[in-house]
């Protein structure tokens, strides 16, 4: 059975050229990038070359504004904790949204226990944060605003540039979690008016366990890890050279074909959404129809449990998701859909398909071919369907 992978928001397959680029750094070029002999210098050069590629994809003014981390979660922790602890004399207030990834939400919760005050902004039915809400809650004690660039569940793209301008006008640091958008849609830190931006290698066909935090020059932030002088003393620890090289290569590849690929995926997504809404009754699209990530399709198929559809789809070789991967073992309805006003039963019936570079129209056709039958079969067993 051919497997159809439609869960690119959870992780992406390693690009073959990325794997090739990484391989020598596991074997011949194994040096520690902090050593002075040639092995070390080879590794150092590779790390700095990768930093340049990542900086270029982010539109950073200098590669020195890119700090390699152990992934998106670490970057979010670094950004929020680092700004909070460095700026506590100025204030104790952080603004974020109710639909952030848990890497942001749980960092904020931790800081709340340590005395910081956090405002969790609501979102509208499409998942948008209203920039006017930021103006309403910002105070002279606000030290950080953290709003994600693209939501990982419903794909909604937030008005980051507008929010960034408000942050700048008020002298407040602005962080965006761009883990889902980086390498998928064009993005430049100056245009977005951000001071800090998180990204992760494994979401753009790079390796897992490596990410980056963009930190605008001059930003007051405390280091994330203490130890050696690596990453300009802000993130200690021997560099993950193969991972960093792979991340850099993935950024270079993404930069090469991003406009074409995002428009191809956007068309495929629209075709998918149109087909699914036509073929399955009692279904709703979650998130904004157009202002969303090119590969994201999130629907609620009413009167059917998301998990049961996932298992049936898996039986047909189709990998999808019923929520974000990190929370899919929890029975709580998705915090994102709940914040968007989706009732719990409808949230429980959600399915997320996220398309990627190896998907074609034929894959979409296969899903559109099997899903109506799966839904029909499950609804026949669903008391909710008969009671409706
Ligand atoms: C929006 C968002 N932020 C952060 C993360 C965490 O990234 P990582 O898996 O690299 O720790 C994810 C992963 O799904 C994500 O989607």
PDB file of N, CA and C in Angstrom, residues 49 51 100 180 187 223 312 358:
ATOM      1  N   UNK A  49      28.673  29.036   7.741  1.00  0.00           N
ATOM      2  CA  UNK A  49      28.027  29.065   6.426  1.00  0.00           C
ATOM      3  C   UNK A  49      26.516  28.838   6.600  1.00  0.00           C
ATOM      4  N   UNK A  51      24.782  29.474   9.287  1.00  0.00           N
ATOM      5  CA  UNK A  51      24.209  30.664   9.940  1.00  0.00           C
ATOM      6  C   UNK A  51      23.855  31.719   8.888  1.00  0.00           C
ATOM      7  N   UNK A 100      -1.463  30.124  21.065  1.00  0.00           N
ATOM      8  CA  UNK A 100      -0.036  29.821  20.845  1.00  0.00           C
ATOM      9  C   UNK A 100       0.244  28.335  21.057  1.00  0.00           C
ATOM     10  N   UNK A 180       5.998  27.316  12.023  1.00  0.00           N
ATOM     11  CA  UNK A 180       5.219  26.722  10.931  1.00  0.00           C
ATOM     12  C   UNK A 180       5.364  27.453   9.593  1.00  0.00           C
ATOM     13  N   UNK A 187       9.257  35.633   4.289  1.00  0.00           N
ATOM     14  CA  UNK A 187       9.184  36.337   5.583  1.00  0.00           C
ATOM     15  C   UNK A 187      10.492  37.078   5.784  1.00  0.00           C
ATOM     16  N   UNK A 223      21.132  34.764  28.623  1.00  0.00           N
ATOM     17  CA  UNK A 223      21.416  33.514  27.911  1.00  0.00           C
ATOM     18  C   UNK A 223      20.433  32.420  28.297  1.00  0.00           C
ATOM     19  N   UNK A 312      -9.017   5.013  10.752  1.00  0.00           N
ATOM     20  CA  UNK A 312      -9.515   4.478   9.470  1.00  0.00           C
ATOM     21  C   UNK A 312      -8.648   4.979   8.305  1.00  0.00           C
ATOM     22  N   UNK A 358       6.115  16.570  -1.381  1.00  0.00           N
ATOM     23  CA  UNK A 358       5.980  15.363  -2.186  1.00  0.00           C
ATOM     24  C   UNK A 358       4.513  15.058  -2.530  1.00  0.00           C
TER      25      UNK A 358
END
